[in-house]
Amino acid sequence: MPPLDEKAYSLTTDSSASDSYLRYNEKDRNPNIILDTDQHLEGTDDTTLLPVEQTTLKTVSIKIEQLLQNCDNFDTLDPNAKSEVSNQLRQLLVEPKYLNGFRKNAAAPKAFKRLFRAQEIKDSNEPITNIEFSPDGKYMASSGDDGVLRVYKVISNLIERINTEYLDHREHSSTNQQIASDNESLKNGSSIHMAPVFYSKPYRVFEGHSAKILSLNWSQNNFILTGSMDRTVNLWHVDRDQVLDSYELDDFVTSVKFHPTDDRFFLSATLSKTLSFWSILDREALYKTTVSDLITATCFSPNGEHLLVGTFSGKCICLVTRGLDVAYEFDLKNYTKRRHASSTGESGSKITGITIHLAKNYSPIVVPSPAPVPHIPNGMDWKVIIARNDSTIRMFSFNSRSLEVKYTGYTNSSSQIKPHLSEDTRYLISGSEDHWFRIWHFIDRKKLTQAYKDRYKDKSGTKKYLLSQPKEAEKKRRFSISSTLDTFKDGYCLYKEKNCISFHAHHSQCNDAVFAPIESSRILERSNDSIFLLYYAIDPKRPPPDLASSIIVSTDNHGLISVFRRDFAYNIKRELHSKYSNVLNYNNSTTCPKEGSVIASLIRKVGPSSSRHGRSRSVSQERSTFSIT
């Protein structure tokens, strides 16, 4: 594999920041790649030359303010105009089929009442095990057992939205009968996407691996790393259609991570217990080390100075990034009743995912930090989220060295399923082996604060519940646990979070489920998305909705990517439905668009239809497949 193309890339360092980034030189840029999405349509030749009718473009671009104004003056319009306005309003207010979320009790998250399936993407028949959004929210990458990395682009302008809906209509109209046998949404009456998020075809398809892709990771500058069972790590960029560089290792690559503050470096982990810290520009491993067990998950600390490694036996190892020296280890074990006096805890289950999040500190005490660990800002704490093959997610505090929360309710007994946080850190989401995905409140502040008060309400409580106690001789000085093994028992958990909301998302194992970043929703808003248009229809200055949890993407073993959205414009639809009921009930069959046009097909799907008694169907019964925005 040739070295990194230095002519096409130049290293540029921002003097005001420690992180660096790579940029393209204009003279070496691929002329076929268009970067200005406001003036051009990104995608393949198939999608840029679509026969989109001018009538469709004209209808889609109608201002919603103008439509509502016509509804206010509906009685003054001529019959043809009334029919057109009625059809447009009916199209705009059509309601999707909302998913039934099952909540454990009243304490489960309530923000997902109006969740619906907005889009389905199926470009592979093999299991998809990894999905991840780019930091800028413009793209989403997926990979799995077919060894192919696919990148999907969030719809960012009106032309892309028109072409996406046109392609979707053409595909479903030609293969409607075939898809109906496999697609649950067709059985429910919503065969075509209501409010698509991604362009219908992949923006990039990277085929550089010969075996399953086990891990992928984005950098801040839209570079992508993939680790595979073919014992290689490949480096890609979203604006290049070929692999930029490839690194050969000695075993299956189980995890790859860019350094969080400097994407010139990355970490790789292999099944042979080897960790390597690589320099992309030098094309060599700067540091290497071997740990005591098979590596199954890795994660950098927020400042990038440390990293956590999860192993097959359930052990966590903290290392210093510079030099990859072991700082300390701790173990998670299931402790049950001892049958014999000499019996010990069960061997820990495989760790499937690790995430470190910088959050507010709720602990009234702070255990002195081990010597290799840097100081954490006052009032803050590192929350370490660990998923294992015992169907439990744990969150522990770095400051107090205590297991704070256990999240239960999902199934993960043998898969590499990992949890994800929403960008505002309010919710935690995870796929499950039972075809569902589940959402929990990440931190219940009242519960956690009260649990700490109950735990440390007397002097003896501090000693009793600290999980790593220094020796008596070391109480008055800083202590190091670099050579000790701390065990976090389930019995010491501050509280258990069983209150989750569940959604049946797939007909096979749900391998991954993630929240889209806030920026993805903001990009979608600029593309005349129907949900956003309706949300601001009555009051353009109303406070923005909660965007951190408005889009959910999940995958399964059949190669299906499902996109779900929260309909935060539902109340607006109900209000407009009540206000303009006379417009919605208007029916004029004397005027109809020309047969065969896209508008005619739209009206056939969402227009009024009479029953045998002559009564028109309600808007809630109309399962539209398009949304004119």
XYZ file of N, CA and C in Angstrom, residues 360-550:
573
model
N -21.272 16.596 35.695
C -21.281 17.185 37.031
C -21.010 16.122 38.081
N -20.288 16.514 39.125
C -19.972 15.598 40.205
C -21.082 15.635 41.260
N -21.618 14.456 41.616
C -22.668 14.366 42.615
C -22.178 13.742 43.920
N -20.960 13.264 43.920
C -20.443 12.589 45.103
C -20.022 13.604 46.161
N -20.418 13.417 47.438
C -19.989 14.335 48.501
C -18.544 14.124 48.912
N -17.931 13.031 48.492
C -16.530 12.775 48.807
C -15.780 12.518 47.516
N -14.487 12.704 47.561
C -13.621 12.429 46.427
C -12.460 11.594 46.927
N -12.342 10.380 46.421
C -11.218 9.532 46.771
C -9.972 10.108 46.122
N -8.855 10.225 46.832
C -7.625 10.761 46.235
C -7.285 10.044 44.951
N -6.976 10.816 43.914
C -6.721 10.249 42.600
C -5.413 9.474 42.600
N -5.361 8.364 41.867
C -4.093 7.667 41.694
C -3.070 8.591 41.061
N -1.824 8.343 41.324
C -0.750 9.242 40.891
C -0.736 9.521 39.395
N -0.955 8.529 38.505
C -0.857 8.813 37.077
C -2.050 9.574 36.513
N -3.122 9.727 37.272
C -4.342 10.309 36.734
C -4.352 11.821 36.943
N -4.638 12.622 35.916
C -4.612 14.082 36.053
C -5.771 14.590 36.892
N -5.630 15.824 37.312
C -6.672 16.442 38.125
C -7.894 16.748 37.268
N -9.078 16.447 37.800
C -10.338 16.743 37.123
C -10.848 18.079 37.647
N -11.382 18.963 36.787
C -11.848 20.278 37.251
C -12.825 20.167 38.408
N -12.771 21.158 39.285
C -13.657 21.165 40.451
C -15.122 21.123 40.006
N -15.886 20.322 40.724
C -17.310 20.203 40.425
C -17.628 19.283 39.277
N -16.609 18.693 38.644
C -16.826 17.807 37.509
C -16.361 16.397 37.857
N -16.797 15.453 37.034
C -16.480 14.052 37.276
C -16.457 13.320 35.941
N -15.664 12.264 35.875
C -15.681 11.401 34.705
C -16.670 10.277 34.963
N -17.714 10.195 34.140
C -18.678 9.118 34.214
C -18.285 8.068 33.175
N -17.953 6.878 33.650
C -17.508 5.799 32.776
C -18.675 4.831 32.582
N -19.119 4.680 31.323
C -20.252 3.818 30.982
C -19.706 2.548 30.350
N -20.054 1.421 30.948
C -19.522 0.131 30.500
C -20.680 -0.828 30.239
N -20.682 -1.442 29.056
C -21.663 -2.469 28.703
C -20.969 -3.820 28.659
N -21.677 -4.842 29.164
C -21.102 -6.184 29.199
C -22.114 -7.209 28.697
N -21.630 -8.437 28.530
C -22.504 -9.519 28.073
C -23.289 -10.145 29.207
N -23.713 -9.360 30.180
C -24.623 -9.825 31.219
C -25.929 -9.038 31.190
N -26.209 -8.402 30.027
C -27.444 -7.624 29.826
C -27.567 -6.481 30.824
N -26.446 -5.860 31.154
C -26.438 -4.747 32.091
C -25.441 -3.691 31.630
N -25.839 -2.432 31.752
C -24.950 -1.300 31.491
C -24.646 -0.646 32.835
N -23.384 -0.371 33.106
C -22.980 0.225 34.375
C -22.372 1.591 34.152
N -22.633 2.478 35.070
C -22.036 3.814 35.033
C -21.412 4.093 36.396
N -20.107 4.317 36.432
C -19.460 4.567 37.707
C -18.727 5.903 37.685
N -18.511 6.416 38.876
C -17.878 7.721 39.067
C -16.379 7.548 39.244
N -15.637 8.352 38.527
C -14.185 8.301 38.678
C -13.751 8.962 39.978
N -14.458 9.998 40.394
C -14.065 10.706 41.618
C -14.224 9.832 42.852
N -15.374 9.199 42.994
C -15.652 8.425 44.202
C -15.295 6.956 44.061
N -14.850 6.525 42.857
C -14.528 5.124 42.588
C -15.708 4.219 42.931
N -16.912 4.699 42.687
C -18.095 3.933 43.071
C -18.972 3.671 41.866
N -19.621 2.521 41.898
C -20.595 2.172 40.873
C -21.888 2.907 41.199
N -22.263 3.868 40.336
C -23.406 4.732 40.646
C -24.726 4.159 40.135
N -24.769 3.732 38.882
C -26.042 3.331 38.284
C -25.857 2.033 37.500
N -26.844 1.157 37.586
C -26.959 -0.011 36.721
C -28.218 0.123 35.880
N -28.066 0.038 34.553
C -29.189 0.128 33.626
C -29.543 -1.287 33.167
N -30.777 -1.686 33.391
C -31.214 -3.026 33.025
C -32.482 -2.937 32.176
N -32.856 -4.072 31.584
C -34.077 -4.123 30.786
C -33.857 -4.560 29.357
N -32.580 -4.606 28.898
C -32.314 -5.040 27.537
C -31.579 -6.385 27.571
N -31.350 -6.989 26.412
C -30.721 -8.301 26.329
C -29.416 -8.200 25.548
N -28.326 -8.583 26.186
C -27.013 -8.592 25.547
C -26.186 -9.691 26.202
N -26.365 -10.910 25.711
C -25.699 -12.057 26.322
C -24.516 -12.576 25.530
N -24.463 -12.257 24.226
C -23.359 -12.795 23.421
C -22.933 -11.877 22.284
N -23.511 -10.699 22.169
C -23.245 -9.804 21.035
C -22.381 -8.627 21.452
N -21.859 -7.926 20.453
C -21.025 -6.756 20.690
C -21.896 -5.497 20.638
N -22.937 -5.450 21.466
C -23.857 -4.308 21.495
C -23.326 -3.276 22.484
N -23.342 -2.012 22.085
C -22.796 -0.950 22.927
C -23.808 0.188 23.053
N -23.837 0.867 24.196
C -24.781 1.975 24.395
C -24.220 3.285 23.855
N -25.121 4.270 23.681
C -24.719 5.593 23.199
C -25.516 6.662 23.948
N -24.863 7.805 24.158
C -25.503 8.942 24.806
C -26.046 9.910 23.770
N -27.150 10.585 24.108
C -27.576 11.718 23.283
C -26.613 12.879 23.514
N -26.583 13.811 22.570
C -25.600 14.889 22.637
C -25.785 15.773 23.866
N -27.031 15.914 24.341
C -27.268 16.706 25.537
C -27.157 15.867 26.813
N -26.771 14.601 26.664
C -26.542 13.656 27.767
C -27.787 13.426 28.621
N -28.963 13.612 28.077
C -30.193 13.342 28.831
C -30.599 11.882 28.748
N -30.284 11.235 27.618
C -30.771 9.887 27.400
C -29.634 8.947 27.014
N -29.837 7.681 27.375
C -28.930 6.601 27.007
C -29.723 5.596 26.181
N -29.171 5.173 25.044
C -29.874 4.271 24.139
C -28.996 3.065 23.830
N -29.631 1.917 23.600
C -28.889 0.715 23.245
C -29.787 -0.215 22.445
N -29.174 -0.938 21.506
C -29.871 -2.005 20.818
C -30.020 -3.203 21.740
N -30.609 -4.274 21.230
C -30.859 -5.441 22.061
C -31.006 -6.671 21.175
N -30.681 -7.822 21.740
C -30.779 -9.068 20.993
C -32.224 -9.506 20.753
N -33.169 -8.902 21.456
C -34.576 -9.289 21.312
C -35.329 -8.424 20.301
N -34.599 -7.773 19.368
C -35.167 -7.010 18.237
C -35.605 -5.601 18.638
N -35.473 -5.203 19.886
C -35.921 -3.898 20.350
C -34.719 -2.988 20.596
N -34.968 -1.686 20.670
C -33.987 -0.790 21.284
C -34.651 -0.085 22.456
N -33.849 0.293 23.430
C -34.368 0.845 24.682
C -33.667 2.149 25.033
N -34.423 3.023 25.710
C -33.940 4.349 26.070
C -34.159 4.556 27.566
N -33.111 5.014 28.256
C -33.174 5.328 29.676
C -32.840 6.803 29.895
N -33.288 7.349 31.023
C -32.714 8.602 31.496
C -31.274 8.322 31.901
N -30.346 9.152 31.438
C -28.940 8.884 31.739
C -28.653 9.033 33.234
N -28.993 10.177 33.793
C -28.784 10.421 35.221
C -30.041 11.033 35.806
N -30.597 10.379 36.807
C -31.697 10.948 37.578
C -31.070 11.706 38.744
N -31.002 13.035 38.617
C -30.262 13.840 39.594
C -30.808 13.666 41.005
N -32.134 13.624 41.132
C -32.729 13.488 42.467
C -32.366 12.140 43.077
N -32.486 11.087 42.290
C -32.164 9.760 42.795
C -30.702 9.661 43.201
N -29.812 10.165 42.340
C -28.386 10.040 42.604
C -27.970 10.861 43.813
N -28.490 12.078 43.929
C -28.157 12.920 45.080
C -28.647 12.283 46.374
N -29.874 11.766 46.368
C -30.412 11.141 47.574
C -29.660 9.857 47.915
N -29.266 9.107 46.909
C -28.526 7.875 47.158
C -27.182 8.164 47.814
N -26.525 9.229 47.375
C -25.253 9.600 48.006
C -25.472 10.047 49.451
N -26.561 10.772 49.702
C -26.838 11.212 51.073
C -27.096 10.014 51.979
N -27.847 9.049 51.486
C -28.108 7.854 52.282
C -26.847 7.023 52.481
N -25.983 7.008 51.482
C -24.785 6.187 51.561
C -23.766 6.751 52.537
N -23.617 8.060 52.550
C -22.579 8.680 53.375
C -23.178 9.550 54.479
N -24.264 9.114 55.067
C -24.917 9.943 56.083
C -24.250 9.849 57.446
N -23.367 8.871 57.665
C -22.641 8.804 58.926
C -21.170 8.550 58.644
N -20.384 8.617 59.683
C -18.942 8.502 59.510
C -18.543 7.112 59.039
N -19.211 6.108 59.578
C -18.847 4.749 59.194
C -19.238 4.429 57.760
N -20.221 5.166 57.238
C -20.668 4.891 55.883
C -19.590 5.101 54.854
N -18.723 6.109 55.096
C -17.686 6.391 54.131
C -16.760 5.191 53.969
N -16.346 4.608 55.065
C -15.460 3.455 54.994
C -16.173 2.236 54.419
N -17.416 2.086 54.765
C -18.129 0.879 54.397
C -18.342 0.763 52.895
N -18.585 1.883 52.248
C -18.991 1.804 50.858
C -17.956 2.293 49.862
N -16.815 2.760 50.319
C -15.762 3.071 49.366
C -15.246 1.771 48.770
N -15.062 1.751 47.476
C -14.698 0.502 46.822
C -13.188 0.292 46.774
N -12.395 1.325 46.889
C -10.944 1.171 46.934
C -10.428 1.973 48.110
N -10.084 1.315 49.192
C -9.639 1.987 50.407
C -8.123 1.926 50.512
N -7.474 3.039 50.793
C -6.036 2.985 51.047
C -5.760 2.300 52.375
N -4.563 1.837 52.531
C -4.176 1.234 53.792
C -4.155 2.291 54.891
N -4.190 1.838 56.125
C -4.231 2.764 57.250
C -3.024 3.694 57.229
N -1.886 3.159 56.829
C -0.670 3.980 56.832
C -0.666 5.008 55.713
N -1.559 4.838 54.737
C -1.555 5.738 53.591
C -2.711 6.717 53.601
N -3.455 6.782 54.692
C -4.644 7.628 54.728
C -4.303 9.110 54.631
N -3.153 9.498 55.114
C -2.832 10.918 55.195
C -1.980 11.379 54.015
N -1.752 10.544 53.033
C -0.973 10.973 51.875
C -1.606 10.413 50.606
N -1.196 10.931 49.456
C -1.703 10.432 48.188
C -1.294 8.980 48.021
N -2.165 8.200 47.463
C -1.856 6.788 47.296
C -1.960 6.409 45.839
N -1.279 5.363 45.465
C -1.291 4.873 44.101
C -1.811 3.450 44.091
N -2.695 3.154 43.156
C -3.212 1.795 43.036
C -2.806 1.216 41.692
N -1.635 1.641 41.214
C -1.190 1.210 39.894
C -0.949 -0.287 39.821
N -0.709 -0.931 40.971
C -0.430 -2.360 40.954
C -1.513 -3.178 41.631
N -2.644 -2.544 41.959
C -3.717 -3.255 42.642
C -4.882 -3.493 41.705
N -5.761 -4.374 42.112
C -6.946 -4.697 41.318
C -8.176 -4.379 42.140
N -8.921 -3.347 41.748
C -10.136 -2.959 42.460
C -11.325 -3.675 41.841
N -12.214 -4.159 42.674
C -13.401 -4.866 42.211
C -14.644 -4.055 42.527
N -15.448 -3.772 41.502
C -16.693 -3.036 41.669
C -17.828 -4.049 41.720
N -18.394 -4.255 42.883
C -19.448 -5.241 43.044
C -20.810 -4.628 42.753
N -21.722 -5.436 42.227
C -23.062 -4.952 41.947
C -23.790 -4.535 43.219
N -23.459 -5.164 44.341
C -24.126 -4.838 45.595
C -23.850 -3.438 46.081
N -22.801 -2.823 45.572
C -22.435 -1.473 45.987
C -23.035 -0.397 45.082
N -23.889 -0.781 44.150
C -24.487 0.181 43.228
C -25.389 1.152 43.989
N -25.293 2.448 43.681
C -26.093 3.455 44.374
C -27.578 3.289 44.068
N -27.934 3.116 42.806
C -29.326 2.819 42.477
C -29.394 2.147 41.108
N -30.464 1.406 40.881
C -30.670 0.680 39.638
C -31.744 1.380 38.806
N -31.423 1.594 37.548
C -32.340 2.260 36.630
C -33.019 1.209 35.757
N -34.243 0.850 36.126
C -35.016 -0.116 35.365
C -36.062 0.544 34.478
N -36.239 1.850 34.650
C -37.308 2.565 33.951
C -36.846 2.978 32.559
N -37.205 2.194 31.577
C -36.825 2.500 30.201
C -38.061 2.424 29.311
N -37.945 2.993 28.141
C -38.994 2.874 27.135
C -38.445 2.027 25.995
N -39.243 1.086 25.501
C -38.795 0.108 24.505
C -39.590 0.250 23.224
N -38.887 0.073 22.095
C -39.526 0.126 20.778
C -39.116 -1.097 19.973
N -40.116 -1.755 19.388
C -39.842 -2.912 18.534
C -39.449 -2.387 17.164
N -38.136 -2.410 16.881
C -37.621 -1.739 15.697
C -37.362 -2.675 14.533
N -37.081 -3.956 14.796
C -36.648 -4.864 13.736
C -37.251 -6.250 13.945
N -37.032 -7.113 12.940
C -37.438 -8.512 13.022
C -36.239 -9.421 13.232
N -35.119 -8.866 13.555
C -33.935 -9.620 13.930
C -33.190 -8.805 14.986
N -32.085 -9.304 15.425
C -31.331 -8.641 16.492
C -30.995 -7.206 16.138
N -31.284 -6.290 17.039
C -30.938 -4.875 16.850
C -29.500 -4.680 17.303
N -28.574 -4.584 16.351
C -27.151 -4.572 16.659
C -26.650 -3.247 17.200
N -27.267 -2.160 16.784
C -26.800 -0.845 17.218
C -27.936 0.154 17.090
N -27.953 1.130 17.980
C -28.940 2.214 17.934
C -28.268 3.468 18.461
N -28.395 4.569 17.719
C -27.712 5.810 18.084
C -28.654 6.992 17.891
N -28.392 8.062 18.635
C -29.042 9.350 18.409
C -28.218 10.142 17.398
N -28.890 10.818 16.485
C -28.196 11.713 15.568
C -27.780 12.978 16.313
N -26.636 13.563 15.983
C -26.227 14.808 16.642
C -27.161 15.965 16.320
N -27.095 16.998 17.117
C -27.969 18.161 16.935
C -27.761 18.792 15.564
N -26.531 18.829 15.111
C -26.237 19.481 13.837
C -26.918 18.776 12.668
N -27.147 17.480 12.768
C -27.858 16.770 11.702
C -29.282 17.289 11.553
N -29.942 17.560 12.670
C -31.297 18.115 12.620
C -31.297 19.528 12.067
N -30.284 20.293 12.407
C -30.201 21.662 11.883
C -29.974 21.666 10.381
N -29.170 20.743 9.888
C -28.977 20.609 8.443
C -30.292 20.208 7.781
N -31.003 19.293 8.407
C -32.289 18.845 7.868
C -33.301 19.980 7.829
N -33.259 20.847 8.814
C -34.184 21.980 8.870
C -34.010 22.901 7.671
N -32.784 23.036 7.198
C -32.508 23.939 6.072
C -32.919 23.343 4.727
N -33.404 22.100 4.721
C -33.779 21.456 3.458
C -35.287 21.450 3.245
N -36.011 22.353 3.907
C -37.480 22.417 3.790
C -38.129 21.130 4.292
N -37.642 20.622 5.401
C -38.231 19.431 5.998
C -39.623 19.757 6.507
N -40.582 18.858 6.254
C -41.984 19.148 6.558
C -42.233 19.297 8.059
N -41.531 18.532 8.884
C -41.756 18.615 10.328
C -41.331 19.980 10.856
N -40.197 20.458 10.403
C -39.747 21.773 10.847
C -40.628 22.881 10.295
N -41.074 22.753 9.045
C -41.957 23.772 8.466
C -43.247 23.891 9.274
N -43.802 22.761 9.663
C -45.033 22.791 10.448
C -44.798 23.319 11.860
N -43.668 22.971 12.441
C -43.395 23.381 13.817
C -43.367 24.910 13.938
N -42.823 25.569 12.921
C -42.734 27.034 12.948
C -43.836 27.698 12.127
N -44.860 26.940 11.723
C -45.890 27.490 10.838
C -46.687 28.593 11.509
N -47.108 28.413 12.749
C -47.962 29.390 13.422
C -47.132 30.483 14.088
N -46.043 30.092 14.745
C -45.196 31.070 15.439
C -43.745 30.829 15.055
N -43.216 31.579 14.088
C -41.826 31.368 13.654
C -40.799 31.625 14.750
N -41.172 32.348 15.798
C -40.229 32.691 16.854
C -40.339 31.770 18.064
N -41.089 30.696 17.959
C -41.248 29.802 19.090
C -39.920 29.127 19.416
N -39.714 28.720 20.675
C -38.444 28.088 21.058
C -38.197 26.827 20.242
N -36.941 26.560 19.908
C -36.651 25.366 19.094
C -36.962 24.093 19.864
N -37.284 23.013 19.154
C -37.568 21.730 19.827
C -36.285 21.083 20.334
N -36.447 20.007 21.071
C -35.306 19.237 21.557
C -34.745 18.421 20.393
N -33.580 18.846 19.881
C -33.010 18.225 18.695
C -32.045 17.092 19.018
N -31.574 17.004 20.259
C -30.569 16.000 20.593
C -31.124 14.585 20.543
N -32.442 14.440 20.668
C -33.040 13.110 20.641
C -34.149 13.010 19.591
N -34.110 13.852 18.580
C -35.192 13.892 17.593
C -35.038 12.856 16.492
